[in-house]
CSV table of C-alpha atoms in Angstrom, one decimal:
chain,number,residue,atom,x,y,z
P,1,UNK,CA,-73.6,-192.5,114.5
P,2,UNK,CA,-76.6,-194.0,112.8
P,3,UNK,CA,-77.4,-197.7,113.3
P,4,UNK,CA,-77.5,-198.2,109.5
P,5,UNK,CA,-75.3,-196.2,107.1
P,6,UNK,CA,-76.0,-196.0,103.4
P,7,UNK,CA,-74.3,-193.7,100.9
P,8,UNK,CA,-77.0,-191.3,99.6
P,9,UNK,CA,-75.5,-191.0,96.1
P,10,UNK,CA,-76.5,-190.3,93.5
P,11,UNK,CA,-74.9,-193.3,91.8
P,12,UNK,CA,-74.9,-192.8,88.1
P,13,UNK,CA,-74.2,-195.7,85.8
P,14,UNK,CA,-74.7,-196.4,82.0
P,15,UNK,CA,-77.4,-198.7,80.9
P,16,UNK,CA,-76.3,-202.3,81.0
P,17,UNK,CA,-73.7,-201.8,83.8
P,18,UNK,CA,-73.8,-203.5,87.2
P,19,UNK,CA,-75.2,-201.4,90.0
P,20,UNK,CA,-73.5,-202.0,93.3
P,21,UNK,CA,-75.2,-200.8,96.5
P,22,UNK,CA,-74.3,-201.4,100.1
P,23,UNK,CA,-75.1,-200.7,103.7
P,24,UNK,CA,-73.1,-201.0,106.9
P,25,UNK,CA,-74.6,-201.5,110.3
P,26,UNK,CA,-73.5,-201.4,113.9
P,27,UNK,CA,-76.0,-203.7,115.7
P,28,UNK,CA,-74.8,-207.3,115.6
P,29,UNK,CA,-78.3,-208.4,116.6
P,30,UNK,CA,-79.7,-207.7,113.1
P,31,UNK,CA,-80.5,-211.0,111.4
P,32,UNK,CA,-83.1,-210.2,108.7
P,33,UNK,CA,-82.1,-208.0,105.9
P,34,UNK,CA,-84.3,-206.4,103.2
P,35,UNK,CA,-83.8,-204.2,100.1
P,36,UNK,CA,-86.6,-201.9,99.0
P,37,UNK,CA,-86.9,-199.8,95.8
P,38,UNK,CA,-88.7,-196.5,95.9
P,39,UNK,CA,-89.7,-194.5,92.9
P,40,UNK,CA,-90.3,-190.8,93.3
P,41,UNK,CA,-93.6,-190.1,95.1
P,42,UNK,CA,-94.3,-193.8,95.5
P,43,UNK,CA,-94.2,-196.3,98.4
P,44,UNK,CA,-91.2,-198.6,98.8
P,45,UNK,CA,-91.4,-202.0,97.0
P,46,UNK,CA,-89.8,-205.0,98.6
P,47,UNK,CA,-87.1,-206.4,96.3
P,48,UNK,CA,-85.1,-208.9,98.3
P,49,UNK,CA,-85.3,-210.5,101.8
P,50,UNK,CA,-82.5,-212.5,103.3
P,51,UNK,CA,-81.8,-214.1,106.6
P,52,UNK,CA,-78.3,-214.2,108.2
P,53,UNK,CA,-75.2,-214.4,106.1
P,54,UNK,CA,-74.9,-215.6,102.5
P,55,UNK,CA,-76.1,-214.8,99.0
P,56,UNK,CA,-79.6,-214.7,97.4
P,57,UNK,CA,-80.3,-214.3,93.8
P,58,UNK,CA,-83.6,-213.3,92.1
P,59,UNK,CA,-83.5,-212.5,88.4
P,60,UNK,CA,-81.1,-209.6,87.9
P,61,UNK,CA,-80.8,-208.9,91.6
P,62,UNK,CA,-78.3,-210.5,94.0
P,63,UNK,CA,-78.3,-209.7,97.7
P,64,UNK,CA,-75.3,-210.5,99.9
P,65,UNK,CA,-75.0,-210.4,103.7
P,66,UNK,CA,-71.7,-210.6,105.5
P,67,UNK,CA,-72.6,-210.5,109.2
P,68,UNK,CA,-69.0,-210.8,110.3
P,69,UNK,CA,-68.3,-207.4,108.6
P,70,UNK,CA,-71.8,-206.0,109.3
P,71,UNK,CA,-72.1,-205.3,105.6
P,72,UNK,CA,-74.8,-206.0,103.1
P,73,UNK,CA,-74.9,-205.5,99.4
P,74,UNK,CA,-77.3,-205.5,96.5
P,75,UNK,CA,-76.2,-206.0,92.9
P,76,UNK,CA,-78.3,-205.2,89.9
P,77,UNK,CA,-77.1,-206.8,86.7
P,78,UNK,CA,-77.9,-205.5,83.2
P,79,UNK,CA,-79.2,-202.2,84.6
P,80,UNK,CA,-82.1,-200.5,82.8
P,81,UNK,CA,-83.3,-196.9,82.9
P,82,UNK,CA,-86.3,-198.2,84.7
P,83,UNK,CA,-84.0,-199.2,87.6
P,84,UNK,CA,-83.5,-195.5,88.3
P,85,UNK,CA,-84.9,-195.1,91.8
P,86,UNK,CA,-83.9,-194.8,95.5
P,87,UNK,CA,-82.8,-198.1,97.1
P,88,UNK,CA,-83.3,-198.5,100.8
P,89,UNK,CA,-81.8,-201.2,102.9
P,90,UNK,CA,-83.7,-202.3,106.0
P,91,UNK,CA,-83.0,-204.8,108.8
P,92,UNK,CA,-84.6,-206.4,111.8
P,93,UNK,CA,-83.5,-208.3,114.9
P,94,UNK,CA,-86.3,-210.8,115.1
P,95,UNK,CA,-88.9,-212.3,112.8
P,96,UNK,CA,-92.0,-211.1,114.7
P,97,UNK,CA,-94.6,-209.5,112.6
P,98,UNK,CA,-94.7,-206.4,114.8
P,99,UNK,CA,-91.0,-205.8,114.8
P,100,UNK,CA,-89.8,-202.5,113.6
P,101,UNK,CA,-87.4,-202.2,110.7
P,102,UNK,CA,-84.3,-200.0,110.8
P,103,UNK,CA,-83.8,-198.3,107.5
P,104,UNK,CA,-80.8,-196.9,105.8
P,105,UNK,CA,-81.1,-193.4,104.4
P,106,UNK,CA,-81.4,-194.7,100.8
P,107,UNK,CA,-79.1,-194.5,97.8
P,108,UNK,CA,-80.4,-192.7,94.7
P,109,UNK,CA,-79.5,-194.5,91.5
P,110,UNK,CA,-79.6,-193.1,88.0
P,111,UNK,CA,-79.2,-195.4,85.0
P,112,UNK,CA,-78.5,-193.4,81.9
P,113,UNK,CA,-79.6,-194.7,78.5
O,1,UNK,CA,-100.0,-211.0,96.7
O,2,UNK,CA,-99.3,-208.6,99.6
O,3,UNK,CA,-100.9,-205.5,98.2
O,4,UNK,CA,-101.4,-202.4,100.4
O,5,UNK,CA,-103.6,-199.5,99.3
O,6,UNK,CA,-103.9,-196.0,100.7
O,7,UNK,CA,-106.6,-193.5,100.2
O,8,UNK,CA,-106.5,-190.7,99.3
O,9,UNK,CA,-103.4,-190.6,97.2
O,10,UNK,CA,-103.2,-186.8,97.7
O,11,UNK,CA,-105.1,-184.3,99.7
O,12,UNK,CA,-105.1,-180.5,100.1
O,13,UNK,CA,-106.7,-179.0,103.2
O,14,UNK,CA,-106.9,-175.7,105.0
O,15,UNK,CA,-105.0,-175.1,108.2
O,16,UNK,CA,-106.9,-176.1,111.2
O,17,UNK,CA,-108.9,-178.9,109.6
O,18,UNK,CA,-108.5,-182.6,110.2
O,19,UNK,CA,-107.6,-185.2,107.5
O,20,UNK,CA,-108.1,-188.9,107.6
O,21,UNK,CA,-105.9,-191.3,105.6
O,22,UNK,CA,-106.8,-195.0,105.2
O,23,UNK,CA,-104.5,-197.9,104.8
O,24,UNK,CA,-105.8,-201.3,103.7
O,25,UNK,CA,-104.2,-204.6,103.1
O,26,UNK,CA,-106.1,-206.0,100.1
O,27,UNK,CA,-105.1,-209.7,99.9
O,28,UNK,CA,-103.8,-210.5,103.4
O,29,UNK,CA,-104.6,-210.0,107.0
O,30,UNK,CA,-102.3,-207.6,108.8
O,31,UNK,CA,-101.9,-207.8,112.5
O,32,UNK,CA,-99.5,-204.9,112.5
O,33,UNK,CA,-99.4,-201.8,110.4
O,34,UNK,CA,-96.9,-199.0,110.5
O,35,UNK,CA,-97.2,-195.3,109.7
O,36,UNK,CA,-94.2,-193.4,108.3
O,37,UNK,CA,-93.6,-189.9,107.3
O,38,UNK,CA,-91.2,-188.9,104.5
O,39,UNK,CA,-89.8,-185.5,103.6
O,40,UNK,CA,-88.4,-184.9,100.1
O,41,UNK,CA,-85.1,-186.7,99.5
O,42,UNK,CA,-85.1,-188.2,103.0
O,43,UNK,CA,-85.6,-191.6,104.3
O,44,UNK,CA,-88.7,-193.0,106.1
O,45,UNK,CA,-89.4,-191.8,109.6
O,46,UNK,CA,-91.5,-194.2,111.6
O,47,UNK,CA,-94.3,-192.4,113.4
O,48,UNK,CA,-96.2,-195.3,115.1
O,49,UNK,CA,-96.9,-199.0,115.2
O,50,UNK,CA,-100.5,-200.0,115.0
O,51,UNK,CA,-101.8,-203.4,116.2
O,52,UNK,CA,-105.3,-204.5,115.5
O,53,UNK,CA,-107.6,-204.0,118.4
O,54,UNK,CA,-105.1,-202.1,120.6
O,55,UNK,CA,-103.7,-198.7,121.0
O,56,UNK,CA,-100.9,-197.6,118.7
O,57,UNK,CA,-97.4,-197.2,119.9
O,58,UNK,CA,-95.9,-193.9,119.0
O,59,UNK,CA,-92.3,-193.1,118.4
O,60,UNK,CA,-90.6,-190.5,120.5
O,61,UNK,CA,-91.4,-187.0,119.5
O,62,UNK,CA,-94.6,-187.9,117.7
O,63,UNK,CA,-97.7,-186.2,119.2
O,64,UNK,CA,-100.3,-188.8,120.0
O,65,UNK,CA,-103.2,-186.2,120.1
O,66,UNK,CA,-102.2,-184.8,116.8
O,67,UNK,CA,-101.8,-188.0,114.8
O,68,UNK,CA,-104.6,-190.3,115.8
O,69,UNK,CA,-104.3,-193.9,114.7
O,70,UNK,CA,-107.0,-196.5,114.7
O,71,UNK,CA,-106.6,-200.1,113.7
O,72,UNK,CA,-110.1,-201.4,113.8
O,73,UNK,CA,-109.7,-204.6,111.7
O,74,UNK,CA,-107.1,-206.9,110.3
O,75,UNK,CA,-107.2,-205.1,107.0
O,76,UNK,CA,-107.7,-201.4,107.9
O,77,UNK,CA,-105.8,-198.8,109.8
O,78,UNK,CA,-106.5,-195.1,109.7
O,79,UNK,CA,-104.3,-192.1,110.5
O,80,UNK,CA,-106.1,-188.8,111.3
O,81,UNK,CA,-104.0,-185.6,111.3
O,82,UNK,CA,-106.0,-183.3,113.6
O,83,UNK,CA,-105.9,-179.5,113.4
O,84,UNK,CA,-103.4,-179.7,110.5
O,85,UNK,CA,-100.9,-177.0,110.0
O,86,UNK,CA,-98.5,-176.3,107.1
O,87,UNK,CA,-95.7,-178.0,108.9
O,88,UNK,CA,-97.7,-181.2,108.7
O,89,UNK,CA,-97.4,-181.2,105.0
O,90,UNK,CA,-95.6,-184.3,104.0
O,91,UNK,CA,-95.7,-187.7,102.3
O,92,UNK,CA,-97.4,-190.2,104.6
O,93,UNK,CA,-96.8,-193.9,103.9
O,94,UNK,CA,-98.3,-197.0,105.7
O,95,UNK,CA,-96.9,-200.5,105.7
O,96,UNK,CA,-98.3,-203.8,106.8
O,97,UNK,CA,-96.9,-207.1,107.9
O,98,UNK,CA,-98.8,-210.4,107.4
O,99,UNK,CA,-100.3,-212.1,110.3
O,100,UNK,CA,-97.9,-214.7,111.7
O,101,UNK,CA,-94.1,-214.7,112.0
O,102,UNK,CA,-93.4,-212.5,109.0
O,103,UNK,CA,-91.4,-209.3,109.4
O,104,UNK,CA,-91.3,-208.1,105.8
O,105,UNK,CA,-93.2,-204.9,105.5
O,106,UNK,CA,-95.3,-204.2,102.5
O,107,UNK,CA,-95.9,-200.6,101.7
O,108,UNK,CA,-98.8,-198.6,100.4
O,109,UNK,CA,-98.3,-196.1,97.6
O,110,UNK,CA,-98.3,-193.1,100.0
O,111,UNK,CA,-100.5,-190.1,100.6
O,112,UNK,CA,-99.3,-186.6,99.9
O,113,UNK,CA,-100.7,-184.1,102.3
O,114,UNK,CA,-100.6,-180.4,101.6
O,115,UNK,CA,-101.9,-178.0,104.3
O,116,UNK,CA,-102.5,-174.5,103.1
């Protein structure tokens, strides 16, 4: 079993819909959670960074962390075709700069006009 | 802020030659840089962790002599693929974390390597 599980998709939604993405993890030591967006043949771009449980909102993006369930989510409101990409969750145990991240496999999202 | 560049963005080389890929943090100092490999439609595979001024730490299964990493300054790390073969063809991506207690990684745009 992988440490971080993420449905590979593709997740297809109509333009304007809410995109709902999630990851589950097994290691209760993870405390820092990130969501990255990766367009085809590009490097990942950091979207959201959260610490411990709770919600964080940034524009159309909302990240949720439920440590008791070992479950994190990313919601994208008013989705646009430009949101079509692969979304990767990542997590870390400690806040040290040299600490490795554990990534999910990524979910491919298609927003249809 | 937190921009990471990579050069070249793509490279084609003959089998048996060596290829060097540069990773630079443009607007911040990076104590630690990471090198990843990514195959089509797959997630990132960490190859090694590079700390400025010290030897890189390689992940299990990654050949140290084949993938040479040098982190000579707080803004530059290089990955050299030595004696490249077609199976080394892949998308190589670096990331960097800012000096201090920050664990967010900022990624470069990636380098596509094709070995003929």
